[in-house]
Amino acid sequence: MWRYIARRLLQTIPVVLGSTLLIYAMVFLQPGDPIVALFGEKPVSEATRAQLMAQYNLDQPFIVQWLLFLKGALVGDFGIAYSGQPVSELIARALPVTFQLAVMALIFEAVLGVVAGFYAGLRRGKIFDSTMLVVSLIVIAVPIFVLGFMMQLVFGIQLQWVPATVGSNTSFTNMILPALVLGLVSFAYVLRLTRTSVIENLTADHVRTARAHGVPDGMVNRRHVLRNSMIPVVTFLGADLGALMAGAVVTEGIFNINGIGNLAYQAILRGENPTVVSVVTVMVIIYVVTSLLVDLLYAVLDPRIRYA
Amino acid sequence: MTQPLLQIRDLHIAFTSGKKDVPAVRGVDLTVYPGQTVAIVGESGSGKSTTAHAVIDLLPGTGHVTAGSIEFDGVDLMKLGGRRRRSYRGDRIGLVPQDPMSNLNPLYRVGAQIKEVLEVNDVARGKAADRRVVELLEEAGLGDAEARAKQYPHEYSGGMRQRALIAAGLAARPQLLIADEPTSALDVTVQKQILDHLDGLTDELGVAVLLITHDLGLAAERADHLVVMYKGQVVESGPALQILRDPQHPYSQRLISSAPSLRSRRLAASERAEVREEATEAALEVAEDTIAEASEFGGEATGPVIRATDLTKVFKLPGKGFSKRDFTAVDSVSFALERGTTTAIVGESGSGKSTVARMVLDLLEPTSGTVEFDGVDVGSIRTRAQQLDFRRRVQPVFQNPYASLDPMYSIYRSIEEPLRLHGVGTGKERERKIRDLLDKVSLPGAVMSRYPNELSGGQRQRVAIARALALDPEVVVLDEAVSALDVLVQAQILKLLNDLQAELGLSYLFITHDLAVVRQIADQVLVMQKGRVVEQAGSLEVFDHPREEYTKRLLAAIPGRSVEPAS
């Protein structure tokens, strides 16, 4: 067990190295001059330019830039953003916001998706099931930014149930609408996955045997059908937490949330290598750790799985 | 006369397909008295399981009762509402299901699943239920029951799971136990132990048993009363011995004459001797022809066609931590397969018999020891030509005819594939050959354009045999080739194999767990246990004078041995 966890954590090292190198290469190859981007229309003197180039290591080949970045990252120093603030500070401010958003979205999609999928599966072919299938198909088919703007318009501007944008006040109520939008697509997948899994488990031999033993239907469904159906759903949800944090870029843009997605997006526009790469590194680590946690949870849920 | 416990009258059951009702059970009458054991016997699709499931209202899918009555203890169950009907499950009618592998929930401890039965039927709760679970597991014959109750199903063997399911089925002390093929997924010796135990237990508790089985021998041995079902109808019913000795209906007669466990020993032996005589002659001719054609192999027409010497296979299994531990699946197995004869390898699951087959087929490299084909070590084959020649002359037929045919290939394409691979003949010649092969396995030429899912299990196995014969092999390795088939189909395939052997001089390596069929096809028998050969002798010798204790146990476990029908 511990050996397994250690091995999985060691795997993080090549993953982080590879992904940062890839990002560094892509940012380096990106057209445009970061110094020009920094000063906008204002002219830049040769001396200032040379000084800035040296300060951000822009005069070095990108491999060297990357190695210098790694050196700093090892001691928690991600460098200084072009705005003059340390990148680690920017991340520390943005990460909790996105994390809150992603976890709210995850809870929303898990609870609603599993409940709706469970009932749809039990009442296969009935009106609730058909409705849910159509709804989930629409949600999957329509791009998320369309749904996001629509919901913002309806609930934020016309009905005014919630504020249309979030800004700096990230209270629970302010975040409900963005979390719903963010979790919407995954909700549709969770629903469909749960439904299929429930239908499959309903015809399992051991479910029939439990009925033959005199276990009442409701109890059979909860104990034997629902729990067994959760195994693929949990796998999906775990992988989805990482995807939600990355996918927050669009939602954070729509609702003006100062999260990690917005931070990365702005940094990419400005060509700020240190910020972009730092954000990506943090996301990669979060992704690897959550998928490890999911795999461990999987073993709790399914006793047949043992890690060695 | 006491009142019947279960009385089924004129029961009709149908499955809805599209808008139509397809009848599955048509007018079944059946009576079970308290404490009595009644067996329903029939092949797959006869409606025997459907009838049993109707009693506990657990018909699968679109199945529903269209007419008739099911009376239990004087109450017509068909007239009861859902909830009252369900209250009969568990505490008045118990079930021991067919497949022990899939009938326990893999996510719950075995003890918890039996406790559930006690709690929902208001037998016991909490700590008292925990104690009762241990007693029940002990009663079902599980040692160390207290620790066993805390284990998960995947930590149990098949036999242990079936014991746990028996414990669960009897936990609420039902008056009737439905045992649906309770042991057909288990090894024959385990089967006997479990059935003996179930017999004892139900006798002691005075529980009536409705036994569903395809095995007539087993039914006759275990039940007082037999009900023979065929195509949804009861064709014959009566006391077990009476049906066995004097079957009235033609279907029952056929069933009895083809049941391998019940066939007269002498008859099988004399038939077999004739086959062998013809086969060895034919084989000699084939061998001489091959030598004349200058084969890739040495070739002497006289020696054994396959000789295995000290075959050993060791697998590396993951042990504690990073270490590996050795598992010897096959331990110095030696045998010779003479031309035109059949050598059977018999053993329970895990005995290593299939591993031997795979090494003979050169699909698995032995750890040590050699397989010689026609005097040449198969392990030394290097050239492509030699390899093709070996593959052509030694062909396999596997157990599951559903899995060994590509569902996307038509039957024609399936049989043609080996011919094309080996570059045999032109398109026209190949078609003629395929027609000829289908004719040999008694299939109409029209099946060529059909797909595997349109054929029955027996037909598919015939196709698999036709494909194996396509390249005119000399040796056919049959790995449990008849084990998945119903008795009547099994008897037909065995006869087909015998006829083909006599006609073409084939040599068979016949792998099976079922000693009963061995008598009808084998000349030499190897009994394997835990990777070793424990007994090796002529077929008659093994049946009449088994030397080893293990062989005796295997023989004693063949169901229906104690009941010999009049021949």
JSON list of N, CA, C and O in Angstrom, two decimals, chain A residues 206-220 223-224, chain B residues 56-58 82-95 113-123 125 168-169 171-172 174:
[
{"chain": "A", "resi": 206, "resn": "HIS", "atom": "N", "xyz": [-26.34, -11.51, -8.60]},
{"chain": "A", "resi": 206, "resn": "HIS", "atom": "CA", "xyz": [-26.41, -11.39, -7.14]},
{"chain": "A", "resi": 206, "resn": "HIS", "atom": "C", "xyz": [-27.56, -10.49, -6.69]},
{"chain": "A", "resi": 206, "resn": "HIS", "atom": "O", "xyz": [-28.05, -10.63, -5.58]},
{"chain": "A", "resi": 207, "resn": "VAL", "atom": "N", "xyz": [-28.00, -9.61, -7.58]},
{"chain": "A", "resi": 207, "resn": "VAL", "atom": "CA", "xyz": [-29.16, -8.77, -7.25]},
{"chain": "A", "resi": 207, "resn": "VAL", "atom": "C", "xyz": [-30.42, -9.64, -7.24]},
{"chain": "A", "resi": 207, "resn": "VAL", "atom": "O", "xyz": [-31.25, -9.56, -6.33]},
{"chain": "A", "resi": 208, "resn": "ARG", "atom": "N", "xyz": [-30.54, -10.51, -8.22]},
{"chain": "A", "resi": 208, "resn": "ARG", "atom": "CA", "xyz": [-31.68, -11.42, -8.25]},
{"chain": "A", "resi": 208, "resn": "ARG", "atom": "C", "xyz": [-31.67, -12.32, -7.02]},
{"chain": "A", "resi": 208, "resn": "ARG", "atom": "O", "xyz": [-32.70, -12.57, -6.40]},
{"chain": "A", "resi": 209, "resn": "THR", "atom": "N", "xyz": [-30.47, -12.80, -6.68]},
{"chain": "A", "resi": 209, "resn": "THR", "atom": "CA", "xyz": [-30.37, -13.68, -5.51]},
{"chain": "A", "resi": 209, "resn": "THR", "atom": "C", "xyz": [-30.78, -12.94, -4.24]},
{"chain": "A", "resi": 209, "resn": "THR", "atom": "O", "xyz": [-31.48, -13.50, -3.40]},
{"chain": "A", "resi": 210, "resn": "ALA", "atom": "N", "xyz": [-30.37, -11.67, -4.11]},
{"chain": "A", "resi": 210, "resn": "ALA", "atom": "CA", "xyz": [-30.77, -10.89, -2.93]},
{"chain": "A", "resi": 210, "resn": "ALA", "atom": "C", "xyz": [-32.29, -10.79, -2.86]},
{"chain": "A", "resi": 210, "resn": "ALA", "atom": "O", "xyz": [-32.89, -10.95, -1.80]},
{"chain": "A", "resi": 211, "resn": "ARG", "atom": "N", "xyz": [-32.93, -10.57, -4.01]},
{"chain": "A", "resi": 211, "resn": "ARG", "atom": "CA", "xyz": [-34.39, -10.53, -4.02]},
{"chain": "A", "resi": 211, "resn": "ARG", "atom": "C", "xyz": [-34.96, -11.87, -3.59]},
{"chain": "A", "resi": 211, "resn": "ARG", "atom": "O", "xyz": [-35.92, -11.93, -2.82]},
{"chain": "A", "resi": 212, "resn": "ALA", "atom": "N", "xyz": [-34.37, -12.95, -4.09]},
{"chain": "A", "resi": 212, "resn": "ALA", "atom": "CA", "xyz": [-34.84, -14.28, -3.74]},
{"chain": "A", "resi": 212, "resn": "ALA", "atom": "C", "xyz": [-34.68, -14.55, -2.25]},
{"chain": "A", "resi": 212, "resn": "ALA", "atom": "O", "xyz": [-35.41, -15.35, -1.67]},
{"chain": "A", "resi": 213, "resn": "HIS", "atom": "N", "xyz": [-33.70, -13.88, -1.62]},
{"chain": "A", "resi": 213, "resn": "HIS", "atom": "CA", "xyz": [-33.51, -14.05, -0.18]},
{"chain": "A", "resi": 213, "resn": "HIS", "atom": "C", "xyz": [-34.55, -13.29, 0.63]},
{"chain": "A", "resi": 213, "resn": "HIS", "atom": "O", "xyz": [-34.55, -13.35, 1.85]},
{"chain": "A", "resi": 214, "resn": "GLY", "atom": "N", "xyz": [-35.41, -12.54, -0.07]},
{"chain": "A", "resi": 214, "resn": "GLY", "atom": "CA", "xyz": [-36.45, -11.81, 0.63]},
{"chain": "A", "resi": 214, "resn": "GLY", "atom": "C", "xyz": [-36.12, -10.37, 0.94]},
{"chain": "A", "resi": 214, "resn": "GLY", "atom": "O", "xyz": [-36.85, -9.71, 1.67]},
{"chain": "A", "resi": 215, "resn": "VAL", "atom": "N", "xyz": [-35.00, -9.86, 0.39]},
{"chain": "A", "resi": 215, "resn": "VAL", "atom": "CA", "xyz": [-34.65, -8.46, 0.64]},
{"chain": "A", "resi": 215, "resn": "VAL", "atom": "C", "xyz": [-35.63, -7.57, -0.13]},
{"chain": "A", "resi": 215, "resn": "VAL", "atom": "O", "xyz": [-35.84, -7.78, -1.32]},
{"chain": "A", "resi": 216, "resn": "PRO", "atom": "N", "xyz": [-36.27, -6.58, 0.56]},
{"chain": "A", "resi": 216, "resn": "PRO", "atom": "CA", "xyz": [-37.24, -5.73, -0.14]},
{"chain": "A", "resi": 216, "resn": "PRO", "atom": "C", "xyz": [-36.59, -4.93, -1.26]},
{"chain": "A", "resi": 216, "resn": "PRO", "atom": "O", "xyz": [-35.40, -4.59, -1.18]},
{"chain": "A", "resi": 217, "resn": "ASP", "atom": "N", "xyz": [-37.39, -4.59, -2.29]},
{"chain": "A", "resi": 217, "resn": "ASP", "atom": "CA", "xyz": [-36.85, -3.94, -3.49]},
{"chain": "A", "resi": 217, "resn": "ASP", "atom": "C", "xyz": [-36.05, -2.68, -3.21]},
{"chain": "A", "resi": 217, "resn": "ASP", "atom": "O", "xyz": [-34.95, -2.50, -3.73]},
{"chain": "A", "resi": 218, "resn": "GLY", "atom": "N", "xyz": [-36.60, -1.80, -2.36]},
{"chain": "A", "resi": 218, "resn": "GLY", "atom": "CA", "xyz": [-35.92, -0.53, -2.08]},
{"chain": "A", "resi": 218, "resn": "GLY", "atom": "C", "xyz": [-34.53, -0.78, -1.52]},
{"chain": "A", "resi": 218, "resn": "GLY", "atom": "O", "xyz": [-33.55, -0.13, -1.89]},
{"chain": "A", "resi": 219, "resn": "MET", "atom": "N", "xyz": [-34.44, -1.76, -0.62]},
{"chain": "A", "resi": 219, "resn": "MET", "atom": "CA", "xyz": [-33.18, -2.07, 0.02]},
{"chain": "A", "resi": 219, "resn": "MET", "atom": "C", "xyz": [-32.21, -2.70, -0.99]},
{"chain": "A", "resi": 219, "resn": "MET", "atom": "O", "xyz": [-31.01, -2.41, -0.97]},
{"chain": "A", "resi": 220, "resn": "VAL", "atom": "N", "xyz": [-32.73, -3.56, -1.85]},
{"chain": "A", "resi": 220, "resn": "VAL", "atom": "CA", "xyz": [-31.89, -4.16, -2.89]},
{"chain": "A", "resi": 220, "resn": "VAL", "atom": "C", "xyz": [-31.29, -3.07, -3.75]},
{"chain": "A", "resi": 220, "resn": "VAL", "atom": "O", "xyz": [-30.09, -3.05, -4.04]},
{"chain": "A", "resi": 223, "resn": "ARG", "atom": "N", "xyz": [-28.68, -0.94, -1.52]},
{"chain": "A", "resi": 223, "resn": "ARG", "atom": "CA", "xyz": [-27.49, -1.65, -1.06]},
{"chain": "A", "resi": 223, "resn": "ARG", "atom": "C", "xyz": [-26.73, -2.33, -2.18]},
{"chain": "A", "resi": 223, "resn": "ARG", "atom": "O", "xyz": [-25.52, -2.30, -2.23]},
{"chain": "A", "resi": 224, "resn": "HIS", "atom": "N", "xyz": [-27.48, -3.00, -3.05]},
{"chain": "A", "resi": 224, "resn": "HIS", "atom": "CA", "xyz": [-26.79, -3.85, -4.02]},
{"chain": "A", "resi": 224, "resn": "HIS", "atom": "C", "xyz": [-26.65, -3.20, -5.38]},
{"chain": "A", "resi": 224, "resn": "HIS", "atom": "O", "xyz": [-25.67, -3.44, -6.07]},
{"chain": "B", "resi": 56, "resn": "ILE", "atom": "N", "xyz": [-40.84, -18.08, -7.46]},
{"chain": "B", "resi": 56, "resn": "ILE", "atom": "CA", "xyz": [-40.44, -17.00, -6.56]},
{"chain": "B", "resi": 56, "resn": "ILE", "atom": "C", "xyz": [-40.65, -15.63, -7.21]},
{"chain": "B", "resi": 56, "resn": "ILE", "atom": "O", "xyz": [-40.13, -14.63, -6.75]},
{"chain": "B", "resi": 57, "resn": "ASP", "atom": "N", "xyz": [-41.41, -15.58, -8.30]},
{"chain": "B", "resi": 57, "resn": "ASP", "atom": "CA", "xyz": [-41.76, -14.32, -8.94]},
{"chain": "B", "resi": 57, "resn": "ASP", "atom": "C", "xyz": [-40.52, -13.53, -9.35]},
{"chain": "B", "resi": 57, "resn": "ASP", "atom": "O", "xyz": [-40.44, -12.33, -9.15]},
{"chain": "B", "resi": 58, "resn": "LEU", "atom": "N", "xyz": [-39.53, -14.21, -9.90]},
{"chain": "B", "resi": 58, "resn": "LEU", "atom": "CA", "xyz": [-38.32, -13.52, -10.33]},
{"chain": "B", "resi": 58, "resn": "LEU", "atom": "C", "xyz": [-38.00, -13.85, -11.78]},
{"chain": "B", "resi": 58, "resn": "LEU", "atom": "O", "xyz": [-36.86, -14.09, -12.14]},
{"chain": "B", "resi": 82, "resn": "GLY", "atom": "N", "xyz": [-48.20, -7.94, -4.82]},
{"chain": "B", "resi": 82, "resn": "GLY", "atom": "CA", "xyz": [-46.75, -7.87, -4.86]},
{"chain": "B", "resi": 82, "resn": "GLY", "atom": "C", "xyz": [-46.08, -8.07, -3.52]},
{"chain": "B", "resi": 82, "resn": "GLY", "atom": "O", "xyz": [-45.22, -8.94, -3.35]},
{"chain": "B", "resi": 83, "resn": "ARG", "atom": "N", "xyz": [-46.48, -7.29, -2.52]},
{"chain": "B", "resi": 83, "resn": "ARG", "atom": "CA", "xyz": [-45.78, -7.33, -1.24]},
{"chain": "B", "resi": 83, "resn": "ARG", "atom": "C", "xyz": [-45.97, -8.68, -0.53]},
{"chain": "B", "resi": 83, "resn": "ARG", "atom": "O", "xyz": [-45.02, -9.27, -0.03]},
{"chain": "B", "resi": 84, "resn": "ARG", "atom": "N", "xyz": [-47.23, -9.18, -0.52]},
{"chain": "B", "resi": 84, "resn": "ARG", "atom": "CA", "xyz": [-47.48, -10.46, 0.15]},
{"chain": "B", "resi": 84, "resn": "ARG", "atom": "C", "xyz": [-46.77, -11.59, -0.59]},
{"chain": "B", "resi": 84, "resn": "ARG", "atom": "O", "xyz": [-46.26, -12.52, 0.01]},
{"chain": "B", "resi": 85, "resn": "ARG", "atom": "N", "xyz": [-46.75, -11.46, -1.91]},
{"chain": "B", "resi": 85, "resn": "ARG", "atom": "CA", "xyz": [-46.08, -12.47, -2.73]},
{"chain": "B", "resi": 85, "resn": "ARG", "atom": "C", "xyz": [-44.58, -12.51, -2.39]},
{"chain": "B", "resi": 85, "resn": "ARG", "atom": "O", "xyz": [-43.99, -13.58, -2.23]},
{"chain": "B", "resi": 86, "resn": "ARG", "atom": "N", "xyz": [-44.00, -11.31, -2.27]},
{"chain": "B", "resi": 86, "resn": "ARG", "atom": "CA", "xyz": [-42.57, -11.24, -1.99]},
{"chain": "B", "resi": 86, "resn": "ARG", "atom": "C", "xyz": [-42.22, -11.77, -0.61]},
{"chain": "B", "resi": 86, "resn": "ARG", "atom": "O", "xyz": [-41.12, -12.23, -0.37]},
{"chain": "B", "resi": 87, "resn": "SER", "atom": "N", "xyz": [-43.20, -11.69, 0.30]},
{"chain": "B", "resi": 87, "resn": "SER", "atom": "CA", "xyz": [-42.91, -12.14, 1.66]},
{"chain": "B", "resi": 87, "resn": "SER", "atom": "C", "xyz": [-42.63, -13.65, 1.72]},
{"chain": "B", "resi": 87, "resn": "SER", "atom": "O", "xyz": [-42.12, -14.16, 2.70]},
{"chain": "B", "resi": 88, "resn": "TYR", "atom": "N", "xyz": [-42.96, -14.36, 0.63]},
{"chain": "B", "resi": 88, "resn": "TYR", "atom": "CA", "xyz": [-42.65, -15.79, 0.60]},
{"chain": "B", "resi": 88, "resn": "TYR", "atom": "C", "xyz": [-41.17, -16.05, 0.33]},
{"chain": "B", "resi": 88, "resn": "TYR", "atom": "O", "xyz": [-40.64, -17.09, 0.67]},
{"chain": "B", "resi": 89, "resn": "ARG", "atom": "N", "xyz": [-40.52, -15.07, -0.32]},
{"chain": "B", "resi": 89, "resn": "ARG", "atom": "CA", "xyz": [-39.12, -15.25, -0.67]},
{"chain": "B", "resi": 89, "resn": "ARG", "atom": "C", "xyz": [-38.26, -15.28, 0.59]},
{"chain": "B", "resi": 89, "resn": "ARG", "atom": "O", "xyz": [-38.47, -14.49, 1.50]},
{"chain": "B", "resi": 90, "resn": "GLY", "atom": "N", "xyz": [-37.30, -16.15, 0.60]},
{"chain": "B", "resi": 90, "resn": "GLY", "atom": "CA", "xyz": [-36.35, -16.18, 1.71]},
{"chain": "B", "resi": 90, "resn": "GLY", "atom": "C", "xyz": [-36.84, -17.01, 2.88]},
{"chain": "B", "resi": 90, "resn": "GLY", "atom": "O", "xyz": [-36.26, -18.03, 3.19]},
{"chain": "B", "resi": 91, "resn": "ASP", "atom": "N", "xyz": [-37.97, -16.61, 3.51]},
{"chain": "B", "resi": 91, "resn": "ASP", "atom": "CA", "xyz": [-38.33, -17.36, 4.72]},
{"chain": "B", "resi": 91, "resn": "ASP", "atom": "C", "xyz": [-39.22, -18.56, 4.46]},
{"chain": "B", "resi": 91, "resn": "ASP", "atom": "O", "xyz": [-39.30, -19.45, 5.29]},
{"chain": "B", "resi": 92, "resn": "ARG", "atom": "N", "xyz": [-39.92, -18.61, 3.30]},
{"chain": "B", "resi": 92, "resn": "ARG", "atom": "CA", "xyz": [-40.68, -19.84, 3.03]},
{"chain": "B", "resi": 92, "resn": "ARG", "atom": "C", "xyz": [-40.14, -20.59, 1.81]},
{"chain": "B", "resi": 92, "resn": "ARG", "atom": "O", "xyz": [-40.17, -21.81, 1.77]},
{"chain": "B", "resi": 93, "resn": "ILE", "atom": "N", "xyz": [-39.66, -19.82, 0.84]},
{"chain": "B", "resi": 93, "resn": "ILE", "atom": "CA", "xyz": [-39.04, -20.47, -0.33]},
{"chain": "B", "resi": 93, "resn": "ILE", "atom": "C", "xyz": [-37.62, -19.91, -0.48]},
{"chain": "B", "resi": 93, "resn": "ILE", "atom": "O", "xyz": [-37.44, -18.71, -0.66]},
{"chain": "B", "resi": 94, "resn": "GLY", "atom": "N", "xyz": [-36.63, -20.77, -0.36]},
{"chain": "B", "resi": 94, "resn": "GLY", "atom": "CA", "xyz": [-35.24, -20.34, -0.49]},
{"chain": "B", "resi": 94, "resn": "GLY", "atom": "C", "xyz": [-34.72, -20.66, -1.88]},
{"chain": "B", "resi": 94, "resn": "GLY", "atom": "O", "xyz": [-35.31, -21.45, -2.61]},
{"chain": "B", "resi": 95, "resn": "LEU", "atom": "N", "xyz": [-33.59, -20.03, -2.23]},
{"chain": "B", "resi": 95, "resn": "LEU", "atom": "CA", "xyz": [-32.99, -20.30, -3.55]},
{"chain": "B", "resi": 95, "resn": "LEU", "atom": "C", "xyz": [-31.50, -20.51, -3.40]},
{"chain": "B", "resi": 95, "resn": "LEU", "atom": "O", "xyz": [-30.81, -19.76, -2.70]},
{"chain": "B", "resi": 113, "resn": "GLN", "atom": "N", "xyz": [-23.70, -10.59, 3.97]},
{"chain": "B", "resi": 113, "resn": "GLN", "atom": "CA", "xyz": [-24.75, -10.96, 3.03]},
{"chain": "B", "resi": 113, "resn": "GLN", "atom": "C", "xyz": [-25.69, -12.00, 3.61]},
{"chain": "B", "resi": 113, "resn": "GLN", "atom": "O", "xyz": [-26.87, -12.03, 3.29]},
{"chain": "B", "resi": 114, "resn": "ILE", "atom": "N", "xyz": [-25.14, -12.87, 4.48]},
{"chain": "B", "resi": 114, "resn": "ILE", "atom": "CA", "xyz": [-26.02, -13.86, 5.12]},
{"chain": "B", "resi": 114, "resn": "ILE", "atom": "C", "xyz": [-26.82, -13.19, 6.25]},
{"chain": "B", "resi": 114, "resn": "ILE", "atom": "O", "xyz": [-28.00, -13.46, 6.45]},
{"chain": "B", "resi": 115, "resn": "LYS", "atom": "N", "xyz": [-26.14, -12.26, 6.94]},
{"chain": "B", "resi": 115, "resn": "LYS", "atom": "CA", "xyz": [-26.81, -11.50, 8.00]},
{"chain": "B", "resi": 115, "resn": "LYS", "atom": "C", "xyz": [-28.01, -10.74, 7.43]},
{"chain": "B", "resi": 115, "resn": "LYS", "atom": "O", "xyz": [-29.07, -10.67, 8.07]},
{"chain": "B", "resi": 116, "resn": "GLU", "atom": "N", "xyz": [-27.83, -10.22, 6.24]},
{"chain": "B", "resi": 116, "resn": "GLU", "atom": "CA", "xyz": [-28.92, -9.50, 5.59]},
{"chain": "B", "resi": 116, "resn": "GLU", "atom": "C", "xyz": [-30.17, -10.38, 5.47]},
{"chain": "B", "resi": 116, "resn": "GLU", "atom": "O", "xyz": [-31.28, -9.95, 5.75]},
{"chain": "B", "resi": 117, "resn": "VAL", "atom": "N", "xyz": [-29.94, -11.66, 5.08]},
{"chain": "B", "resi": 117, "resn": "VAL", "atom": "CA", "xyz": [-31.07, -12.58, 4.93]},
{"chain": "B", "resi": 117, "resn": "VAL", "atom": "C", "xyz": [-31.77, -12.76, 6.27]},
{"chain": "B", "resi": 117, "resn": "VAL", "atom": "O", "xyz": [-33.00, -12.76, 6.37]},
{"chain": "B", "resi": 118, "resn": "LEU", "atom": "N", "xyz": [-30.98, -12.89, 7.35]},
{"chain": "B", "resi": 118, "resn": "LEU", "atom": "CA", "xyz": [-31.56, -13.09, 8.68]},
{"chain": "B", "resi": 118, "resn": "LEU", "atom": "C", "xyz": [-32.37, -11.86, 9.09]},
{"chain": "B", "resi": 118, "resn": "LEU", "atom": "O", "xyz": [-33.46, -11.98, 9.65]},
{"chain": "B", "resi": 119, "resn": "GLU", "atom": "N", "xyz": [-31.82, -10.67, 8.81]},
{"chain": "B", "resi": 119, "resn": "GLU", "atom": "CA", "xyz": [-32.48, -9.45, 9.26]},
{"chain": "B", "resi": 119, "resn": "GLU", "atom": "C", "xyz": [-33.76, -9.16, 8.49]},
{"chain": "B", "resi": 119, "resn": "GLU", "atom": "O", "xyz": [-34.78, -8.82, 9.08]},
{"chain": "B", "resi": 120, "resn": "VAL", "atom": "N", "xyz": [-33.70, -9.29, 7.15]},
{"chain": "B", "resi": 120, "resn": "VAL", "atom": "CA", "xyz": [-34.90, -8.94, 6.39]},
{"chain": "B", "resi": 120, "resn": "VAL", "atom": "C", "xyz": [-36.03, -9.94, 6.63]},
{"chain": "B", "resi": 120, "resn": "VAL", "atom": "O", "xyz": [-37.20, -9.61, 6.43]},
{"chain": "B", "resi": 121, "resn": "ASN", "atom": "N", "xyz": [-35.70, -11.13, 7.08]},
{"chain": "B", "resi": 121, "resn": "ASN", "atom": "CA", "xyz": [-36.75, -12.11, 7.34]},
{"chain": "B", "resi": 121, "resn": "ASN", "atom": "C", "xyz": [-37.09, -12.21, 8.82]},
{"chain": "B", "resi": 121, "resn": "ASN", "atom": "O", "xyz": [-37.75, -13.15, 9.26]},
{"chain": "B", "resi": 122, "resn": "ASP", "atom": "N", "xyz": [-36.60, -11.21, 9.60]},
{"chain": "B", "resi": 122, "resn": "ASP", "atom": "CA", "xyz": [-36.89, -11.15, 11.03]},
{"chain": "B", "resi": 122, "resn": "ASP", "atom": "C", "xyz": [-36.51, -12.41, 11.79]},
{"chain": "B", "resi": 122, "resn": "ASP", "atom": "O", "xyz": [-37.24, -12.85, 12.67]},
{"chain": "B", "resi": 123, "resn": "VAL", "atom": "N", "xyz": [-35.39, -13.02, 11.41]},
{"chain": "B", "resi": 123, "resn": "VAL", "atom": "CA", "xyz": [-34.95, -14.21, 12.13]},
{"chain": "B", "resi": 123, "resn": "VAL", "atom": "C", "xyz": [-34.11, -13.78, 13.33]},
{"chain": "B", "resi": 123, "resn": "VAL", "atom": "O", "xyz": [-34.29, -14.26, 14.44]},
{"chain": "B", "resi": 125, "resn": "ARG", "atom": "N", "xyz": [-31.29, -10.30, 14.74]},
{"chain": "B", "resi": 125, "resn": "ARG", "atom": "CA", "xyz": [-30.71, -8.98, 14.44]},
{"chain": "B", "resi": 125, "resn": "ARG", "atom": "C", "xyz": [-29.41, -8.79, 15.21]},
{"chain": "B", "resi": 125, "resn": "ARG", "atom": "O", "xyz": [-29.14, -9.51, 16.16]},
{"chain": "B", "resi": 168, "resn": "ALA", "atom": "N", "xyz": [-26.94, -19.11, 2.96]},
{"chain": "B", "resi": 168, "resn": "ALA", "atom": "CA", "xyz": [-27.86, -17.98, 2.81]},
{"chain": "B", "resi": 168, "resn": "ALA", "atom": "C", "xyz": [-29.25, -18.47, 2.42]},
{"chain": "B", "resi": 168, "resn": "ALA", "atom": "O", "xyz": [-30.26, -17.99, 2.94]},
{"chain": "B", "resi": 169, "resn": "GLY", "atom": "N", "xyz": [-29.30, -19.44, 1.52]},
{"chain": "B", "resi": 169, "resn": "GLY", "atom": "CA", "xyz": [-30.59, -19.96, 1.06]},
{"chain": "B", "resi": 169, "resn": "GLY", "atom": "C", "xyz": [-31.38, -20.63, 2.17]},
{"chain": "B", "resi": 169, "resn": "GLY", "atom": "O", "xyz": [-32.61, -20.59, 2.18]},
{"chain": "B", "resi": 171, "resn": "ALA", "atom": "N", "xyz": [-30.85, -19.91, 5.45]},
{"chain": "B", "resi": 171, "resn": "ALA", "atom": "CA", "xyz": [-30.73, -19.12, 6.67]},
{"chain": "B", "resi": 171, "resn": "ALA", "atom": "C", "xyz": [-32.06, -18.89, 7.37]},
{"chain": "B", "resi": 171, "resn": "ALA", "atom": "O", "xyz": [-32.16, -18.98, 8.59]},
{"chain": "B", "resi": 172, "resn": "ALA", "atom": "N", "xyz": [-33.09, -18.58, 6.59]},
{"chain": "B", "resi": 172, "resn": "ALA", "atom": "CA", "xyz": [-34.38, -18.27, 7.21]},
{"chain": "B", "resi": 172, "resn": "ALA", "atom": "C", "xyz": [-35.25, -19.52, 7.33]},
{"chain": "B", "resi": 172, "resn": "ALA", "atom": "O", "xyz": [-36.45, -19.42, 7.55]},
{"chain": "B", "resi": 174, "resn": "PRO", "atom": "N", "xyz": [-36.41, -22.00, 5.16]},
{"chain": "B", "resi": 174, "resn": "PRO", "atom": "CA", "xyz": [-37.58, -22.11, 4.29]},
{"chain": "B", "resi": 174, "resn": "PRO", "atom": "C", "xyz": [-38.12, -23.54, 4.29]},
{"chain": "B", "resi": 174, "resn": "PRO", "atom": "O", "xyz": [-37.43, -24.47, 4.70]}
]
